[in-house]
Amino acid sequence: MQPNYDLIVIGGGIAGSSLARRVAAAGHKVLVLERETEFRDRIRGEALQPWGVAEARTLGISQYLMKSGQELRYFNQIINGQPGGRRDLVNTTPSCSGIWAFYHPRAQETLLQVAADAGAEVRRGATATQIRPGQTPTVRVQQEGKSAEVTARLVAVCAGRNAGLRTELGFTVRRGNIPLFLCGVWLTNVSRDIDPSSAHLANDLRTGSMCAFFMQPGNTARAYFGFHPQTCPRLQGAQDFPRFKNEFMAASGGAIPFGDAKPEGPLASFECADVWVDYPYKDGVALVGDAAASNDPSWGQGLALSFRDARVLSEELLANDLWTNAAQRYARRHDEYYLRLRTVTGWFYDLFQRLGPEAAQRRARALPLIAQDRTRVPDHLFGGLDIPLYPNSRARFFGEDTLAASHAG
């Protein structure tokens, strides 16, 4: 039986809309099911790393993102309240780009409209209540009190971190054990002392906490505070904003001027943990974006990873008439690049946020060497996941190569 669609995309957010737009623009029949009639503040996902900008350009959606965003050309790192380095990202990354900052709900609305303009059928307020995998997967859709079934050559689940749905589909969900929380809030009335061309990141090595500040258009910004749960009670709700501000200022050592910025929208904390599925394809269903893997968000890789998933899967589908083979290739490629990302972000956690005597000793050895030679730092977080991990990458980052040299001497 001929399927109703070539591709059904469940979830019309960043990953789903980008995937739908590219496949629909190539002439395929695409259906997007988005349960929300209006996107809301998700708190996270508003800083697109330079390598993610390159992915967005390939997907053909970068110009739409920047209509309501701005580029942060410089990356300003602060360590224990002191300058830790300022990097011109435009001149030092393969994409020749800074970090792009934008308000997530606005970007979602824009990209979903772009997908519709490219020919995708978009249904808002539509929920996928059941997915039956198989050679021609079937999706049961609930919308406005009515239920119907639709079929496709491939179903792409882009509906976020729904562990229950993934388990129902037969995927095994794996989870890391990095014990961190990340709290965020959108701000207005931002201090004019903040450099609007820079992304600011501060690490307090004594507590393992971090804070980040990303300017957005219209004198707004997104601020984040990441912390170990044993060192700071969870921050949740508007009543905790004064405490958020105090913790932020402490973590930055006052080096990021907070001024009289006001909270706009929700303030909430989320657990930071790697959650992923090995080989995110099975029986006609592919997982994309957070549904496939969500990396510890305190290093800001989620948006770029979502765009990469959408780019790689669409690339494979458009290059292969046998979509089962194409989706299998996507799953293999995803395993490779996500492992690379998870490895490197784990090293960054060990160096900048892990607590204890062993971690302090590691920092005492590594940080002076990095200050002398920045090439010791793996550049995957800015440069992208096509950068190889060499056998000595870890040793150079942690300064363990100097231990080997001293032992040899």
Coordinates of C-alpha atoms in Angstrom, one line a residue:
M1 CA 0.0 0.0 0.0
Q2 CA 1.3 3.5 -0.9
P3 CA 2.1 5.5 2.2
N4 CA 0.3 8.8 2.8
Y5 CA 3.6 10.6 3.2
D6 CA 7.3 10.1 2.5
L7 CA 8.3 11.5 5.9
I8 CA 6.3 12.2 9.1
V9 CA 8.1 14.4 11.5
I10 CA 6.9 14.2 15.1
G11 CA 7.8 17.5 16.8
G12 CA 8.0 20.8 15.0
G13 CA 10.7 22.4 17.0
I14 CA 14.3 23.3 15.9
A15 CA 15.4 19.8 14.7
G16 CA 12.0 18.7 13.3
S17 CA 11.4 21.9 11.3
S18 CA 14.9 22.0 9.9
L19 CA 14.6 18.4 8.8
A20 CA 11.1 18.9 7.3
R21 CA 12.1 22.0 5.4
R22 CA 15.1 20.4 3.7
V23 CA 13.3 17.2 2.7
A24 CA 10.1 19.0 1.6
A25 CA 12.2 21.5 -0.4
A26 CA 13.6 18.5 -2.4
G27 CA 10.1 17.6 -3.5
H28 CA 9.1 15.0 -0.9
K29 CA 5.7 14.8 0.8
V30 CA 6.3 15.7 4.4
L31 CA 3.9 16.0 7.4
V32 CA 4.9 17.8 10.6
L33 CA 2.9 17.1 13.8
E34 CA 3.4 19.7 16.5
R35 CA 1.4 19.3 19.7
E36 CA 1.9 23.0 20.9
T37 CA -0.3 25.6 19.3
E38 CA 2.2 28.2 20.7
F39 CA 5.8 27.6 21.6
R40 CA 6.8 28.6 25.1
D41 CA 10.1 29.5 26.8
R42 CA 12.2 26.4 27.2
I43 CA 14.9 28.3 29.1
R44 CA 17.7 26.4 27.3
G45 CA 18.8 26.2 23.6
E46 CA 19.6 29.8 22.8
A47 CA 23.3 29.8 22.0
L48 CA 24.3 28.2 18.7
Q49 CA 28.0 27.3 18.6
P50 CA 30.0 28.2 15.5
W51 CA 30.0 24.7 14.2
G52 CA 26.2 24.7 14.6
V53 CA 26.1 27.8 12.4
A54 CA 27.8 25.8 9.7
E55 CA 25.2 23.1 10.0
A56 CA 22.4 25.7 9.8
R57 CA 23.9 27.2 6.7
T58 CA 24.0 23.7 5.0
L59 CA 20.3 23.2 6.0
G60 CA 19.4 26.5 4.3
I61 CA 17.9 28.1 7.4
S62 CA 20.6 30.3 8.8
Q63 CA 19.3 33.5 7.2
Y64 CA 15.9 32.9 9.0
L65 CA 17.6 32.4 12.4
M66 CA 19.5 35.7 12.2
K67 CA 16.4 37.8 11.5
S68 CA 15.7 37.8 15.2
G69 CA 19.1 37.0 16.6
Q70 CA 22.6 38.4 16.9
E71 CA 26.2 37.2 16.5
L72 CA 28.5 37.1 19.5
R73 CA 31.9 37.3 17.9
Y74 CA 34.0 36.9 20.9
F75 CA 34.2 34.2 23.6
N76 CA 35.2 35.6 26.9
Q77 CA 36.2 33.1 29.6
I78 CA 36.6 33.9 33.2
I79 CA 38.3 31.6 35.8
N80 CA 37.9 32.3 39.5
G81 CA 36.9 35.9 38.7
Q82 CA 40.0 36.5 36.6
P83 CA 40.3 36.8 32.8
G84 CA 40.9 33.4 31.3
G85 CA 41.1 34.3 27.6
R86 CA 39.2 36.2 25.0
R87 CA 38.8 34.5 21.6
D88 CA 37.8 35.9 18.3
L89 CA 35.6 33.1 17.0
V90 CA 35.1 34.5 13.5
N91 CA 38.8 34.5 12.9
T92 CA 39.6 31.1 14.6
T93 CA 36.8 28.7 13.7
P94 CA 36.3 26.6 10.5
S95 CA 32.8 28.2 10.1
C96 CA 34.3 31.8 10.5
S97 CA 31.4 32.5 12.8
G98 CA 30.7 33.6 16.3
I99 CA 28.0 32.2 18.6
W100 CA 24.5 33.0 17.4
A101 CA 22.1 34.0 20.2
F102 CA 18.3 34.1 19.7
Y103 CA 15.1 33.6 21.7
H104 CA 14.2 29.9 21.3
P105 CA 10.4 30.2 20.9
R106 CA 10.7 32.8 18.3
A107 CA 13.2 30.6 16.4
Q108 CA 10.8 27.7 16.6
E109 CA 8.0 29.7 15.1
T110 CA 10.2 31.0 12.3
L111 CA 11.6 27.6 11.3
L112 CA 8.2 25.9 11.4
Q113 CA 6.8 28.5 9.1
V114 CA 9.9 28.1 6.8
A115 CA 9.1 24.3 6.7
A116 CA 5.5 25.1 5.7
D117 CA 6.7 27.6 3.0
A118 CA 8.9 24.8 1.6
G119 CA 5.9 22.6 1.1
A120 CA 5.6 20.6 4.4
E121 CA 2.1 20.1 5.7
V122 CA 2.1 21.4 9.3
R123 CA -0.5 20.4 11.9
R124 CA -0.5 22.4 15.1
G125 CA -2.2 21.0 18.2
A126 CA -1.7 17.5 16.9
T127 CA -0.4 14.7 19.1
A128 CA 1.1 11.4 18.0
T129 CA -0.6 9.0 20.4
Q130 CA 0.9 5.8 18.9
I131 CA 3.7 4.9 16.5
R132 CA 3.6 1.4 15.0
P133 CA 7.1 0.7 13.5
G134 CA 7.6 -1.4 10.5
Q135 CA 8.3 -1.4 6.8
T136 CA 5.6 1.3 6.4
P137 CA 5.3 2.9 9.9
T138 CA 2.0 4.1 11.1
V139 CA 1.2 7.1 13.3
R140 CA -2.1 7.6 15.1
V141 CA -2.8 11.3 15.4
Q142 CA -5.1 13.0 17.9
Q143 CA -6.2 16.5 16.9
E144 CA -9.3 18.6 18.0
G145 CA -10.9 15.5 19.5
K146 CA -10.6 13.4 16.4
S147 CA -8.2 10.4 15.8
A148 CA -6.8 9.3 12.5
E149 CA -3.9 7.1 11.2
V150 CA -1.3 8.2 8.7
T151 CA 1.6 6.2 7.1
A152 CA 5.0 7.1 5.8
R153 CA 8.2 5.7 4.4
L154 CA 10.0 7.0 7.5
V155 CA 9.0 8.5 10.8
A156 CA 11.4 11.0 12.5
V157 CA 10.8 11.5 16.2
C158 CA 12.0 15.0 17.1
A159 CA 9.9 15.3 20.2
G160 CA 12.6 15.9 22.8
R161 CA 13.6 13.8 25.8
N162 CA 10.5 11.5 26.0
A163 CA 12.1 8.4 27.5
G164 CA 8.7 6.6 27.7
L165 CA 8.1 7.0 23.9
R166 CA 11.6 5.8 23.1
T167 CA 11.2 2.8 25.3
E168 CA 7.9 1.9 23.8
L169 CA 9.6 2.0 20.4
G170 CA 12.1 -0.5 21.6
F171 CA 15.1 1.8 22.0
T172 CA 17.4 1.4 25.0
V173 CA 18.0 4.8 26.7
R174 CA 21.4 5.3 28.3
R175 CA 22.3 7.8 30.9
G176 CA 25.5 9.4 32.1
N177 CA 26.2 10.3 35.7
I178 CA 27.5 13.9 35.8
P179 CA 25.9 15.4 38.9
L180 CA 25.1 18.9 37.9
F181 CA 22.1 21.3 37.6
L182 CA 21.7 24.2 35.2
C183 CA 19.4 27.1 36.0
G184 CA 18.4 29.7 33.5
V185 CA 16.3 32.9 33.1
W186 CA 15.6 35.4 30.3
L187 CA 16.5 39.0 31.3
T188 CA 15.5 42.5 30.2
N189 CA 17.0 45.8 31.2
V190 CA 20.4 44.4 30.8
S191 CA 23.4 46.4 32.0
R192 CA 25.0 48.5 29.3
D193 CA 28.4 47.6 30.8
I194 CA 28.0 44.2 29.3
D195 CA 30.0 43.8 26.1
P196 CA 27.3 43.0 23.5
S197 CA 29.7 41.4 21.1
S198 CA 30.8 38.6 23.5
A199 CA 29.6 35.4 25.0
H200 CA 30.6 35.3 28.6
L201 CA 31.4 32.1 30.5
A202 CA 32.8 32.0 34.0
N203 CA 34.0 29.0 36.0
D204 CA 34.5 28.9 39.7
L205 CA 36.9 26.1 40.2
R206 CA 36.5 26.1 43.9
T207 CA 32.9 25.1 43.8
G208 CA 32.6 23.6 40.4
S209 CA 29.9 26.1 39.5
M210 CA 29.7 28.1 36.2
C211 CA 27.7 31.0 34.8
A212 CA 27.1 32.1 31.3
F213 CA 25.6 35.3 29.7
F214 CA 24.4 35.5 26.1
M215 CA 23.2 38.9 24.9
Q216 CA 20.2 39.0 22.6
P217 CA 18.6 41.8 20.5
G218 CA 16.6 44.6 22.3
N219 CA 18.7 44.8 25.4
T220 CA 17.8 41.3 26.5
A221 CA 19.9 38.3 27.4
R222 CA 19.8 34.7 28.6
A223 CA 21.7 34.0 31.8
Y224 CA 22.6 30.6 33.2
F225 CA 24.0 29.3 36.4
G226 CA 25.3 25.7 36.7
F227 CA 26.0 24.1 40.0
H228 CA 26.6 20.9 42.0
P229 CA 23.4 20.0 43.9
Q230 CA 25.4 19.5 47.1
T231 CA 26.8 23.0 47.0
C232 CA 23.6 24.9 46.2
P233 CA 19.9 24.3 46.8
R234 CA 17.9 24.0 43.6
L235 CA 16.7 27.3 42.1
Q236 CA 13.2 27.2 40.9
G237 CA 10.6 29.9 40.4
A238 CA 10.5 33.7 40.4
Q239 CA 11.0 33.9 44.1
D240 CA 14.5 32.5 43.7
F241 CA 15.7 35.2 41.3
P242 CA 17.5 37.2 44.1
R243 CA 19.4 34.0 45.0
F244 CA 20.1 33.3 41.3
K245 CA 21.6 36.7 41.0
N246 CA 23.8 36.3 44.1
E247 CA 25.0 32.9 43.0
F248 CA 25.7 34.2 39.5
M249 CA 27.7 37.1 40.8
A250 CA 29.7 34.8 43.1
A251 CA 30.5 32.3 40.4
S252 CA 31.7 35.1 38.1
G253 CA 33.6 37.0 40.8
G254 CA 31.6 40.0 39.7
A255 CA 33.4 39.9 36.3
I256 CA 30.1 39.8 34.4
P257 CA 28.1 42.9 35.3
F258 CA 24.6 41.9 36.2
G259 CA 23.4 45.4 37.0
D260 CA 19.6 45.9 37.4
A261 CA 18.6 43.2 34.9
K262 CA 15.0 42.0 35.4
P263 CA 13.7 38.4 35.0
E264 CA 11.2 37.9 32.1
G265 CA 9.6 34.5 31.9
P266 CA 10.3 31.4 34.0
L267 CA 13.3 30.6 36.1
A268 CA 14.0 26.9 36.5
S269 CA 16.7 24.4 37.1
F270 CA 17.3 21.2 35.1
E271 CA 19.5 18.2 35.7
C272 CA 22.5 18.1 33.5
A273 CA 23.1 14.6 32.3
D274 CA 24.0 12.9 29.0
V275 CA 21.0 10.9 27.9
W276 CA 21.3 9.1 24.6
V277 CA 20.3 6.1 22.4
D278 CA 22.9 4.0 20.7
Y279 CA 22.0 3.6 17.0
P280 CA 18.9 5.9 16.9
Y281 CA 17.0 4.1 14.1
K282 CA 14.8 1.0 14.3
D283 CA 12.1 -0.4 12.0
G284 CA 11.2 2.7 10.1
V285 CA 11.6 5.2 13.0
A286 CA 14.6 7.5 13.4
L287 CA 15.3 9.6 16.5
V288 CA 16.6 13.2 15.9
G289 CA 17.8 16.0 18.2
D290 CA 17.2 15.5 21.9
A291 CA 15.2 12.4 21.2
A292 CA 18.5 10.8 19.9
A293 CA 20.9 12.3 22.4
S294 CA 21.0 15.3 24.8
N295 CA 24.5 16.3 25.8
D296 CA 25.2 17.9 29.2
P297 CA 23.8 21.4 28.5
S298 CA 26.2 23.4 30.5
W299 CA 28.6 23.3 27.5
G300 CA 25.9 24.6 25.2
Q301 CA 26.1 21.9 22.4
G302 CA 22.4 21.0 22.2
L303 CA 21.3 23.3 19.4
A304 CA 24.3 22.5 17.2
L305 CA 23.8 18.8 17.7
S306 CA 20.1 19.1 16.7
F307 CA 21.1 20.9 13.5
R308 CA 23.7 18.3 12.8
D309 CA 21.2 15.5 13.2
A310 CA 18.8 17.2 10.9
R311 CA 21.5 17.8 8.3
V312 CA 23.0 14.3 8.4
L313 CA 19.6 12.5 8.2
S314 CA 18.3 14.8 5.4
E315 CA 21.6 14.4 3.6
E316 CA 21.3 10.6 3.7
L317 CA 17.6 10.6 2.7
L318 CA 18.2 12.9 -0.3
A319 CA 21.2 10.8 -1.5
N320 CA 19.5 7.3 -1.3
D321 CA 16.2 6.1 -2.7
L322 CA 16.3 3.3 -0.2
W323 CA 15.4 5.2 3.0
T324 CA 16.0 2.2 5.2
N325 CA 19.6 2.2 4.2
A326 CA 19.8 6.0 4.5
A327 CA 18.4 5.9 8.0
Q328 CA 20.8 3.2 9.0
R329 CA 23.7 5.2 7.7
Y330 CA 22.5 8.2 9.8
A331 CA 22.3 6.0 12.9
R332 CA 25.9 4.8 12.4
R333 CA 27.2 8.4 11.8
H334 CA 25.3 9.7 14.8
D335 CA 26.9 7.1 17.1
E336 CA 30.4 8.2 15.9
Y337 CA 30.0 12.0 16.3
Y338 CA 27.9 11.8 19.5
L339 CA 30.6 9.6 21.2
R340 CA 33.2 12.2 20.2
L341 CA 31.1 15.0 21.7
R342 CA 30.3 13.1 24.9
T343 CA 34.0 12.2 25.3
V344 CA 35.2 15.8 25.0
T345 CA 32.5 17.4 27.2
G346 CA 33.3 14.8 29.8
W347 CA 36.9 16.0 29.8
F348 CA 35.8 19.6 30.2
Y349 CA 33.7 18.6 33.2
D350 CA 36.7 16.8 34.7
L351 CA 38.9 19.9 34.2
F352 CA 36.5 22.7 35.1
Q353 CA 33.8 21.3 37.3
R354 CA 34.7 18.1 39.0
L355 CA 35.4 18.5 42.7
G356 CA 38.0 16.8 45.0
P357 CA 41.7 16.6 45.5
E358 CA 42.4 14.6 42.4
A359 CA 40.5 17.2 40.3
A360 CA 42.4 20.1 41.9
Q361 CA 45.7 18.4 41.2
R362 CA 44.7 17.9 37.6
R363 CA 43.9 21.6 37.2
A364 CA 47.1 22.6 38.8
R365 CA 49.0 20.7 36.2
A366 CA 46.8 21.4 33.1
L367 CA 45.8 25.0 33.3
P368 CA 49.3 26.6 33.3
L369 CA 50.2 24.5 30.3
I370 CA 46.9 25.5 28.5
A371 CA 47.6 29.2 29.2
Q372 CA 51.0 28.8 27.4
D373 CA 49.6 26.7 24.5
R374 CA 45.8 26.9 23.7
T375 CA 46.2 24.1 21.1
R376 CA 46.1 21.7 24.1
V377 CA 42.4 22.3 24.3
P378 CA 40.2 20.1 22.1
D379 CA 38.3 22.5 19.9
H380 CA 35.2 20.4 19.2
L381 CA 32.9 22.6 21.2
F382 CA 33.5 25.5 18.9
G383 CA 35.1 23.9 15.8
G384 CA 32.8 20.9 15.4
L385 CA 32.6 17.2 15.5
D386 CA 34.5 16.6 12.3
I387 CA 37.7 17.4 14.2
P388 CA 39.4 14.0 15.0
L389 CA 40.3 12.9 18.5
Y390 CA 43.9 11.8 18.3
P391 CA 45.4 9.2 20.7
N392 CA 47.2 11.9 22.6
S393 CA 44.3 14.4 22.8
R394 CA 43.3 13.6 26.3
A395 CA 46.9 13.5 27.6
R396 CA 47.7 17.0 26.1
F397 CA 44.5 18.5 27.5
F398 CA 45.2 17.3 31.0
G399 CA 49.0 17.8 30.8
E400 CA 49.6 14.1 31.3
D401 CA 52.1 14.2 28.4
T402 CA 54.4 16.2 30.6
L403 CA 54.2 13.5 33.3
A404 CA 55.3 10.9 30.7
A405 CA 58.2 13.2 29.6
S406 CA 59.3 13.7 33.1
H407 CA 59.2 10.0 33.9
A408 CA 61.2 9.3 30.7
G409 CA 63.8 11.9 31.8

